[in-house]
Amino acid sequence: MRVITVFIVTLSGLAILSGYFLTDLFPVLAEVQTQILNVAITLAGVAMLVGIFNLVSVHTDKVRRSQKGGVYSALLVISLLITLVLGIILRPGHVAMQAVVNGIIIPTESALMGILTISLLYAAIRLLRRRVDVMSIIFLLTAAIILFGSATLPFGDIPLLGDFARWWSQVWALGGMRGILIGVGLGALTTGLRVLFGADRPYGGS
Amino acid sequence: MLIPIELIIIAVSAILLGVIALWKRKAPARLRDVPALARLVRMLGLSVEDGTRLHISLGSGNLLDVRGGSSLAGLAMLRHIAERTSVSDSPPVASSGDPLLGLLSQDTIQAGYKAANAGELYSHTAGRVAGLSPFGYAAGAMHISQNENVSANILIGHFGAEVALLADAAERENVAIIGASDNLAGQAVLFANSQDALLGEELFSAGAYLGAGVSHLASLTLQDVFRWVIIFILLGGAAAKFAGVM
């Protein structure tokens, strides 16, 4: 079974890659690539249903075992079922479903974004308590310079700070970002190759 | 016919990966010291000893787009964590914000249990889909750190700034955090929130430090080779531009 799954993964991966690069030479590869992508998208859709079932199963289990936080799990399952049933009966375009999205989901995510701002500020304050090193000090100084350089201050702009912040962010910060992204790209390339050739097998339970 | 440069890079990478993997079978591995990964190895042992749970957050990366690389790296690490800690009183739990990743995390954990000859201890609730949007995922995964006797939260995958909510929840419960993201905003947040931060490509090196095999060591070596090539190209390009050649 393991050999078959590795064979399918390698073949699909190579077909997709060939579809990107060798379609001029073998036009049929474009069609093969489209078909494989269609199957992948369909499977992703099915996986969404399985994921929702998993979510319900985990939280139902917590309620059944009366685990800590079980009340929230019960609320989650009830809300999910009500929304699902209403969505199926009324269809997503119905005014009630729009009210659920506009009145509950969007405000909740907005509130989380609000909390996020506080969390980020709190993390920056705690950074030097957690570790005092050169990198942490540079990290905090950069954040402060960029904030001060872009903020509207009541007494007007601090002379030269705006220009310095722009230079700092466009030369040093951007250079660092590119370095990190190149590293991430290299890591993704080698990880992808390991999966493509079956060295890593996050499938098949083996 | 002109062969695309991307295809040449992929083909050369694949050949080099194979050659280096064969060479690494014989040569002993010498890894540089990464404090966060050394701490991760210690935490695995501690969690088994004190009967606490590890929470591995795989993020909300989709395997069908460019964020899949970090998710696959997270799965590779999960496989070895599951194998090492499956016999613990509180086995590890993995959360993800993408259904496909959730399915693969279940498969991966099961593989880890089987490798540790503890297949019968596996429960499907060990791999969970905590939410289907980044904030939904953060809200769902916060719940795990707060309620399930977790001693360490390992975050490896695609996280945006919303990871601050997860880190904050973990901090409130005195849960240790080790994290890495392929997203720059997520990486900045994790740098500020964790004791030892993992930066950039260190995200992909966890498997090698956990003893996941020669393919992981070969990956690290190949990344180093390419990094030096890129450094020389960048410096050469800058020097050529400075000299007016380009």
Short mmCIF file of C-alpha atoms in Angstrom, two decimals:
data_model
loop_
_atom_site.label_atom_id
_atom_site.label_comp_id
_atom_site.label_asym_id
_atom_site.label_seq_id
_atom_site.Cartn_x
_atom_site.Cartn_y
_atom_site.Cartn_z
CA MET A 1 0.00 0.00 0.00
CA ARG A 2 2.84 2.35 0.93
CA VAL A 3 4.49 1.85 -2.47
CA ILE A 4 1.24 2.62 -4.28
CA THR A 5 0.67 5.88 -2.36
CA VAL A 6 4.26 7.02 -2.92
CA PHE A 7 3.87 6.15 -6.62
CA ILE A 8 0.65 8.19 -6.90
CA VAL A 9 2.20 11.18 -5.07
CA THR A 10 5.38 11.15 -7.18
CA LEU A 11 3.50 10.71 -10.45
CA SER A 12 0.98 13.47 -9.64
CA GLY A 13 3.73 15.84 -8.51
CA LEU A 14 5.84 15.24 -11.60
CA ALA A 15 2.79 15.61 -13.87
CA ILE A 16 1.90 18.96 -12.27
CA LEU A 17 5.50 20.19 -12.55
CA SER A 18 5.75 19.04 -16.17
CA GLY A 19 2.47 20.82 -16.88
CA TYR A 20 4.08 24.08 -15.83
CA PHE A 21 7.30 23.73 -17.77
CA LEU A 22 6.93 21.34 -20.68
CA THR A 23 3.56 22.18 -22.25
CA ASP A 24 5.24 23.62 -25.36
CA LEU A 25 6.87 20.27 -25.99
CA PHE A 26 3.96 18.05 -24.83
CA PRO A 27 0.63 19.98 -25.06
CA VAL A 28 -1.25 17.05 -23.50
CA LEU A 29 0.48 17.80 -20.16
CA ALA A 30 -1.64 20.95 -19.74
CA GLU A 31 -4.80 18.83 -19.87
CA VAL A 32 -3.34 16.27 -17.45
CA GLN A 33 -2.38 19.08 -15.06
CA THR A 34 -5.90 20.56 -15.20
CA GLN A 35 -7.48 17.17 -14.50
CA ILE A 36 -5.20 16.48 -11.51
CA LEU A 37 -5.86 19.96 -10.11
CA ASN A 38 -9.63 19.40 -10.51
CA VAL A 39 -9.37 16.16 -8.54
CA ALA A 40 -7.28 17.96 -5.86
CA ILE A 41 -9.84 20.78 -5.55
CA THR A 42 -12.71 18.28 -5.30
CA LEU A 43 -10.84 16.35 -2.61
CA ALA A 44 -10.16 19.62 -0.75
CA GLY A 45 -13.91 20.30 -0.80
CA VAL A 46 -14.62 16.85 0.66
CA ALA A 47 -11.85 17.43 3.22
CA MET A 48 -13.71 20.58 4.31
CA LEU A 49 -16.74 18.43 5.24
CA VAL A 50 -14.48 15.94 7.03
CA GLY A 51 -12.83 18.86 8.86
CA ILE A 52 -16.19 20.17 10.06
CA PHE A 53 -17.15 16.65 11.17
CA ASN A 54 -13.82 16.45 13.05
CA LEU A 55 -14.52 19.80 14.75
CA VAL A 56 -17.97 18.62 15.86
CA SER A 57 -16.63 15.24 16.96
CA VAL A 58 -13.83 16.74 19.11
CA HIS A 59 -16.11 19.23 20.84
CA THR A 60 -18.97 16.74 21.32
CA ASP A 61 -16.45 14.43 22.96
CA LYS A 62 -15.40 17.23 25.33
CA VAL A 63 -19.04 17.86 26.29
CA ARG A 64 -19.67 14.14 26.81
CA ARG A 65 -16.62 13.80 29.08
CA SER A 66 -17.51 17.04 30.97
CA GLN A 67 -14.01 18.35 30.34
CA LYS A 68 -12.81 21.82 31.28
CA GLY A 69 -14.25 24.38 28.84
CA GLY A 70 -17.02 21.95 27.84
CA VAL A 71 -19.61 24.74 27.99
CA TYR A 72 -17.82 26.59 25.20
CA SER A 73 -17.63 23.36 23.20
CA ALA A 74 -21.39 22.92 23.60
CA LEU A 75 -21.96 26.51 22.46
CA LEU A 76 -19.73 25.91 19.43
CA VAL A 77 -21.57 22.74 18.38
CA ILE A 78 -25.02 24.31 18.87
CA SER A 79 -24.05 27.47 16.94
CA LEU A 80 -22.52 25.41 14.15
CA LEU A 81 -25.60 23.20 13.80
CA ILE A 82 -28.04 26.15 13.87
CA THR A 83 -26.01 28.04 11.23
CA LEU A 84 -25.65 24.90 9.07
CA VAL A 85 -29.38 24.04 9.19
CA LEU A 86 -30.42 27.67 8.58
CA GLY A 87 -27.93 27.89 5.71
CA ILE A 88 -29.28 24.74 4.07
CA ILE A 89 -32.95 25.76 4.49
CA LEU A 90 -32.70 29.51 3.76
CA ARG A 91 -29.64 29.50 1.42
CA PRO A 92 -26.61 31.73 2.10
CA GLY A 93 -28.11 34.79 0.32
CA HIS A 94 -31.11 35.02 2.71
CA VAL A 95 -31.39 38.11 4.90
CA ALA A 96 -31.17 36.02 8.10
CA MET A 97 -27.92 34.43 6.96
CA GLN A 98 -26.54 37.84 6.02
CA ALA A 99 -27.50 38.99 9.52
CA VAL A 100 -25.51 36.09 11.01
CA VAL A 101 -22.45 37.07 8.95
CA ASN A 102 -22.77 40.85 9.44
CA GLY A 103 -24.01 40.77 13.02
CA ILE A 104 -21.95 37.94 14.56
CA ILE A 105 -19.03 36.68 12.46
CA ILE A 106 -17.62 40.00 11.20
CA PRO A 107 -17.91 41.80 14.59
CA THR A 108 -16.32 38.81 16.35
CA GLU A 109 -13.34 38.77 13.97
CA SER A 110 -13.08 42.59 14.28
CA ALA A 111 -13.04 42.26 18.06
CA LEU A 112 -10.27 39.67 17.78
CA MET A 113 -8.30 42.12 15.62
CA GLY A 114 -8.78 44.76 18.32
CA ILE A 115 -7.49 42.36 20.98
CA LEU A 116 -4.60 41.55 18.63
CA THR A 117 -3.39 45.17 18.77
CA ILE A 118 -3.28 45.04 22.57
CA SER A 119 -1.59 41.61 22.50
CA LEU A 120 1.11 42.88 20.12
CA LEU A 121 1.76 45.95 22.27
CA TYR A 122 1.91 43.82 25.41
CA ALA A 123 4.31 41.36 23.71
CA ALA A 124 6.62 44.24 22.75
CA ILE A 125 6.62 45.50 26.34
CA ARG A 126 7.40 42.03 27.70
CA LEU A 127 10.13 41.35 25.13
CA LEU A 128 12.97 42.83 27.17
CA ARG A 129 11.72 41.07 30.28
CA ARG A 130 11.87 37.76 28.42
CA ARG A 131 15.33 38.16 26.90
CA VAL A 132 17.74 41.08 26.89
CA ASP A 133 20.01 40.82 23.87
CA VAL A 134 21.13 42.96 20.94
CA MET A 135 18.48 41.52 18.59
CA SER A 136 15.63 42.33 20.98
CA ILE A 137 16.86 45.92 21.40
CA ILE A 138 17.18 46.37 17.61
CA PHE A 139 13.71 44.85 17.18
CA LEU A 140 12.13 47.31 19.62
CA LEU A 141 14.09 50.31 18.30
CA THR A 142 13.03 49.49 14.72
CA ALA A 143 9.38 49.22 15.76
CA ALA A 144 9.61 52.55 17.64
CA ILE A 145 11.37 54.36 14.76
CA ILE A 146 8.84 53.12 12.18
CA LEU A 147 5.90 54.06 14.45
CA PHE A 148 7.24 57.53 15.26
CA GLY A 149 8.24 58.09 11.65
CA SER A 150 4.75 57.36 10.34
CA ALA A 151 2.64 58.79 13.19
CA THR A 152 0.98 62.20 13.07
CA LEU A 153 2.24 64.02 16.14
CA PRO A 154 0.45 67.02 17.76
CA PHE A 155 3.55 69.22 17.54
CA GLY A 156 4.33 68.34 13.91
CA ASP A 157 6.84 65.90 12.43
CA ILE A 158 10.10 65.21 14.26
CA PRO A 159 12.82 66.62 11.96
CA LEU A 160 14.56 63.96 9.81
CA LEU A 161 12.81 61.10 11.61
CA GLY A 162 10.37 60.43 8.75
CA ASP A 163 13.21 60.24 6.22
CA PHE A 164 15.29 58.10 8.57
CA ALA A 165 12.33 55.72 9.17
CA ARG A 166 11.77 55.36 5.42
CA TRP A 167 15.49 54.71 4.83
CA TRP A 168 15.56 52.22 7.72
CA SER A 169 12.50 50.31 6.53
CA GLN A 170 13.32 50.37 2.80
CA VAL A 171 17.00 49.48 3.10
CA TRP A 172 17.67 47.50 6.29
CA ALA A 173 14.25 46.04 7.07
CA LEU A 174 13.42 45.23 3.45
CA GLY A 175 16.85 43.64 2.93
CA GLY A 176 16.37 41.50 6.02
CA MET A 177 12.88 40.53 4.87
CA ARG A 178 14.20 39.42 1.50
CA GLY A 179 16.92 37.38 3.17
CA ILE A 180 14.35 35.64 5.35
CA LEU A 181 12.04 35.01 2.40
CA ILE A 182 14.89 33.53 0.32
CA GLY A 183 15.65 31.19 3.24
CA VAL A 184 11.97 30.21 3.49
CA GLY A 185 11.86 29.63 -0.27
CA LEU A 186 14.89 27.33 -0.13
CA GLY A 187 13.37 25.43 2.78
CA ALA A 188 10.07 25.05 0.93
CA LEU A 189 11.90 23.78 -2.18
CA THR A 190 13.80 21.04 -0.34
CA THR A 191 10.74 20.08 1.75
CA GLY A 192 8.66 19.80 -1.44
CA LEU A 193 11.31 17.61 -3.06
CA ARG A 194 11.40 15.32 0.00
CA VAL A 195 7.64 14.81 -0.26
CA LEU A 196 7.74 14.47 -4.05
CA PHE A 197 10.27 11.63 -3.89
CA GLY A 198 8.67 9.89 -0.92
CA ALA A 199 11.37 10.64 1.69
CA ASP A 200 8.70 12.38 3.79
CA ARG A 201 5.28 10.73 3.75
CA PRO A 202 2.66 12.71 5.65
CA TYR A 203 -0.01 10.35 4.30
CA GLY A 204 -1.04 6.71 4.45
CA GLY A 205 -0.46 6.33 8.20
CA SER A 206 2.95 4.75 7.69
CA MET B 1 14.00 24.75 -27.38
CA LEU B 2 14.95 26.70 -24.26
CA ILE B 3 14.65 24.76 -20.99
CA PRO B 4 13.07 26.97 -18.27
CA ILE B 5 15.51 28.00 -15.53
CA GLU B 6 13.01 26.90 -12.81
CA LEU B 7 13.01 23.36 -14.22
CA ILE B 8 16.82 23.31 -14.23
CA ILE B 9 16.89 24.50 -10.58
CA ILE B 10 14.38 21.82 -9.53
CA ALA B 11 16.21 19.07 -11.43
CA VAL B 12 19.62 20.09 -10.03
CA SER B 13 18.11 20.34 -6.50
CA ALA B 14 16.63 16.85 -6.78
CA ILE B 15 19.92 15.35 -7.99
CA LEU B 16 21.94 17.17 -5.31
CA LEU B 17 19.45 16.12 -2.62
CA GLY B 18 19.89 12.48 -3.60
CA VAL B 19 23.69 12.71 -3.77
CA ILE B 20 23.97 14.56 -0.43
CA ALA B 21 21.57 12.05 1.21
CA LEU B 22 23.83 9.19 0.10
CA TRP B 23 26.90 11.05 1.40
CA LYS B 24 25.18 11.86 4.72
CA ARG B 25 24.56 8.16 5.35
CA LYS B 26 28.30 7.78 5.88
CA ALA B 27 29.37 11.19 7.21
CA PRO B 28 28.33 12.11 10.76
CA ALA B 29 25.94 15.08 11.05
CA ARG B 30 27.30 18.31 12.50
CA LEU B 31 24.53 20.77 13.25
CA ARG B 32 25.02 24.30 14.50
CA ASP B 33 23.50 25.18 17.85
CA VAL B 34 19.94 26.52 17.55
CA PRO B 35 18.74 27.29 21.13
CA ALA B 36 15.04 27.02 20.22
CA LEU B 37 15.45 23.54 18.76
CA ALA B 38 17.64 22.38 21.67
CA ARG B 39 14.84 23.58 23.95
CA LEU B 40 12.29 21.72 21.84
CA VAL B 41 14.18 18.44 22.31
CA ARG B 42 14.28 19.06 26.10
CA MET B 43 10.56 19.84 26.17
CA LEU B 44 9.70 16.54 24.49
CA GLY B 45 11.37 14.63 27.31
CA LEU B 46 9.90 16.84 30.03
CA SER B 47 6.35 16.49 28.74
CA VAL B 48 6.58 12.68 28.90
CA GLU B 49 8.11 12.79 32.39
CA ASP B 50 5.60 15.15 33.96
CA GLY B 51 2.57 13.78 32.09
CA THR B 52 1.66 17.03 30.37
CA ARG B 53 0.56 17.48 26.81
CA LEU B 54 2.32 19.09 23.85
CA HIS B 55 0.20 21.19 21.54
CA ILE B 56 1.55 21.34 18.00
CA SER B 57 -0.07 24.13 16.01
CA LEU B 58 0.29 23.67 12.27
CA GLY B 59 -1.28 26.99 11.28
CA SER B 60 -3.78 27.72 8.56
CA GLY B 61 -1.59 27.10 5.51
CA ASN B 62 -3.30 25.58 2.48
CA LEU B 63 -1.45 22.66 0.89
CA LEU B 64 -2.66 23.68 -2.57
CA ASP B 65 -0.80 27.00 -2.62
CA VAL B 66 2.62 28.49 -1.81
CA ARG B 67 2.06 28.24 1.95
CA GLY B 68 2.14 24.45 1.74
CA GLY B 69 5.91 24.19 2.29
CA SER B 70 5.79 25.34 5.91
CA SER B 71 2.79 23.08 6.58
CA LEU B 72 4.69 20.07 5.23
CA ALA B 73 7.66 21.00 7.44
CA GLY B 74 5.28 21.12 10.42
CA LEU B 75 3.92 17.66 9.53
CA ALA B 76 7.45 16.22 9.27
CA MET B 77 8.19 17.51 12.77
CA LEU B 78 4.82 16.27 14.08
CA ARG B 79 5.64 12.76 12.87
CA HIS B 80 8.72 12.58 15.13
CA ILE B 81 7.12 14.32 18.09
CA ALA B 82 4.23 11.82 17.91
CA GLU B 83 6.65 8.90 17.82
CA ARG B 84 8.63 10.15 20.82
CA THR B 85 5.71 11.18 23.02
CA SER B 86 2.95 8.74 22.06
CA VAL B 87 3.39 6.67 25.22
CA SER B 88 2.93 9.72 27.46
CA ASP B 89 -0.06 9.85 29.83
CA SER B 90 -1.20 12.90 27.88
CA PRO B 91 -0.26 12.31 24.23
CA PRO B 92 0.32 15.29 21.94
CA VAL B 93 -2.46 17.08 20.15
CA ALA B 94 -2.10 18.80 16.77
CA SER B 95 -4.35 21.61 15.60
CA SER B 96 -4.68 23.09 12.13
CA GLY B 97 -6.74 25.72 10.36
CA ASP B 98 -7.14 23.85 7.10
CA PRO B 99 -9.17 20.64 6.59
CA LEU B 100 -6.59 18.95 4.33
CA LEU B 101 -3.86 19.72 6.84
CA GLY B 102 -6.12 18.38 9.59
CA LEU B 103 -6.55 15.07 7.75
CA LEU B 104 -2.82 14.78 7.14
CA SER B 105 -2.06 15.60 10.78
CA GLN B 106 -4.26 12.65 11.86
CA ASP B 107 -2.47 10.36 9.42
CA THR B 108 0.92 11.65 10.57
CA ILE B 109 0.17 11.21 14.27
CA GLN B 110 -1.10 7.69 13.58
CA ALA B 111 2.14 6.92 11.73
CA GLY B 112 4.14 8.17 14.73
CA TYR B 113 2.13 5.94 17.10
CA LYS B 114 2.62 2.91 14.85
CA ALA B 115 6.36 3.57 14.66
CA ALA B 116 6.46 3.61 18.48
CA ASN B 117 4.47 0.32 18.57
CA ALA B 118 1.62 2.15 20.29
CA GLY B 119 -0.91 2.13 17.45
CA GLU B 120 -3.73 1.08 19.78
CA LEU B 121 -3.33 4.29 21.82
CA TYR B 122 -4.10 6.52 18.84
CA SER B 123 -7.27 8.58 19.00
CA HIS B 124 -8.65 10.51 16.04
CA THR B 125 -9.16 13.55 18.28
CA ALA B 126 -5.37 13.96 18.48
CA GLY B 127 -5.43 15.72 15.10
CA ARG B 128 -7.96 18.54 15.03
CA VAL B 129 -9.28 21.20 12.72
CA ALA B 130 -9.65 24.12 15.15
CA GLY B 131 -11.16 26.66 12.75
CA LEU B 132 -11.46 27.46 9.08
CA SER B 133 -10.27 31.08 8.95
CA PRO B 134 -7.02 32.45 10.45
CA PHE B 135 -8.80 34.17 13.33
CA GLY B 136 -11.24 31.29 13.73
CA TYR B 137 -8.27 28.96 13.98
CA ALA B 138 -6.53 31.16 16.54
CA ALA B 139 -9.70 31.30 18.66
CA GLY B 140 -10.16 27.52 18.46
CA ALA B 141 -6.53 26.66 19.18
CA MET B 142 -6.33 29.07 22.17
CA HIS B 143 -8.91 26.84 23.80
CA ILE B 144 -6.51 23.84 23.68
CA SER B 145 -3.67 25.60 25.52
CA GLN B 146 -6.07 26.84 28.19
CA ASN B 147 -7.99 23.66 28.91
CA GLU B 148 -5.93 20.55 28.18
CA ASN B 149 -2.99 20.46 30.59
CA VAL B 150 -0.56 21.67 27.93
CA SER B 151 3.06 22.35 28.95
CA ALA B 152 4.40 23.56 25.60
CA ASN B 153 2.91 24.99 22.44
CA ILE B 154 4.96 24.34 19.31
CA LEU B 155 3.85 26.52 16.42
CA ILE B 156 5.29 25.50 13.06
CA GLY B 157 3.52 26.43 9.83
CA HIS B 158 1.81 29.39 8.24
CA PHE B 159 0.69 31.98 10.80
CA GLY B 160 -0.09 35.64 10.32
CA ALA B 161 -0.29 38.30 13.02
CA GLU B 162 -3.21 36.38 14.60
CA VAL B 163 -0.63 34.06 16.16
CA ALA B 164 -0.26 36.76 18.85
CA LEU B 165 -3.62 35.61 20.25
CA LEU B 166 -2.37 32.03 20.50
CA ALA B 167 0.91 33.13 22.06
CA ASP B 168 -0.85 35.39 24.52
CA ALA B 169 -3.22 32.60 25.60
CA ALA B 170 -0.26 30.26 26.07
CA GLU B 171 1.64 32.86 28.08
CA ARG B 172 -1.32 33.33 30.45
CA GLU B 173 -1.26 29.59 31.23
CA ASN B 174 2.55 29.56 31.63
CA VAL B 175 2.81 27.35 28.56
CA ALA B 176 6.24 27.47 26.88
CA ILE B 177 6.22 28.60 23.24
CA ILE B 178 8.47 27.66 20.34
CA GLY B 179 7.36 29.06 17.04
CA ALA B 180 8.22 29.70 13.43
CA SER B 181 6.19 30.93 10.51
CA ASP B 182 6.84 31.43 6.79
CA ASN B 183 4.92 34.70 7.03
CA LEU B 184 6.93 37.78 8.00
CA ALA B 185 4.20 39.29 10.18
CA GLY B 186 3.77 35.99 12.00
CA GLN B 187 7.52 35.65 12.38
CA ALA B 188 7.82 39.13 13.92
CA VAL B 189 5.04 38.33 16.39
CA LEU B 190 6.62 35.00 17.34
CA PHE B 191 10.02 36.68 17.78
CA ALA B 192 8.47 38.99 20.36
CA ASN B 193 6.46 36.27 22.08
CA SER B 194 8.79 33.31 22.42
CA GLN B 195 11.82 32.68 24.60
CA ASP B 196 13.94 31.45 21.68
CA ALA B 197 12.73 32.43 18.25
CA LEU B 198 13.19 30.42 15.07
CA LEU B 199 13.84 32.65 12.06
CA GLY B 200 13.45 32.04 8.33
CA GLU B 201 14.70 28.70 7.14
CA GLU B 202 15.16 27.40 10.71
CA LEU B 203 11.46 26.57 10.39
CA PHE B 204 12.43 23.77 8.00
CA SER B 205 15.30 22.39 10.08
CA ALA B 206 13.34 21.00 13.05
CA GLY B 207 13.19 17.52 11.51
CA ALA B 208 16.99 17.30 11.23
CA TYR B 209 17.43 18.32 14.89
CA LEU B 210 14.83 15.76 16.01
CA GLY B 211 16.73 12.99 14.22
CA ALA B 212 14.22 12.54 11.41
CA GLY B 213 16.75 10.96 9.07
CA VAL B 214 19.33 11.62 6.38
CA SER B 215 16.88 13.26 3.99
CA HIS B 216 16.39 16.10 6.49
CA LEU B 217 20.14 16.48 6.98
CA ALA B 218 20.61 16.47 3.20
CA SER B 219 17.94 19.18 2.93
CA LEU B 220 19.83 21.39 5.37
CA THR B 221 23.11 20.90 3.49
CA LEU B 222 21.42 21.64 0.16
CA GLN B 223 19.89 24.82 1.61
CA ASP B 224 23.37 25.90 2.75
CA VAL B 225 24.84 25.20 -0.70
CA PHE B 226 22.11 27.26 -2.39
CA ARG B 227 22.43 30.01 0.21
CA TRP B 228 26.14 30.42 -0.60
CA VAL B 229 25.38 30.41 -4.32
CA ILE B 230 22.76 33.15 -3.82
CA ILE B 231 25.16 35.18 -1.62
CA PHE B 232 27.85 35.07 -4.34
CA ILE B 233 25.31 35.98 -7.04
CA LEU B 234 23.99 38.91 -4.98
CA LEU B 235 27.47 40.20 -4.14
CA GLY B 236 28.71 39.62 -7.70
CA GLY B 237 25.66 41.42 -9.13
CA ALA B 238 26.14 44.35 -6.74
CA ALA B 239 29.87 44.56 -7.56
CA ALA B 240 29.15 44.40 -11.33
CA LYS B 241 26.52 47.15 -10.97
CA PHE B 242 28.94 49.24 -8.90
CA ALA B 243 31.68 48.78 -11.53
CA GLY B 244 29.25 49.75 -14.30
CA VAL B 245 29.42 46.33 -16.00
CA MET B 246 25.66 45.68 -15.67
#
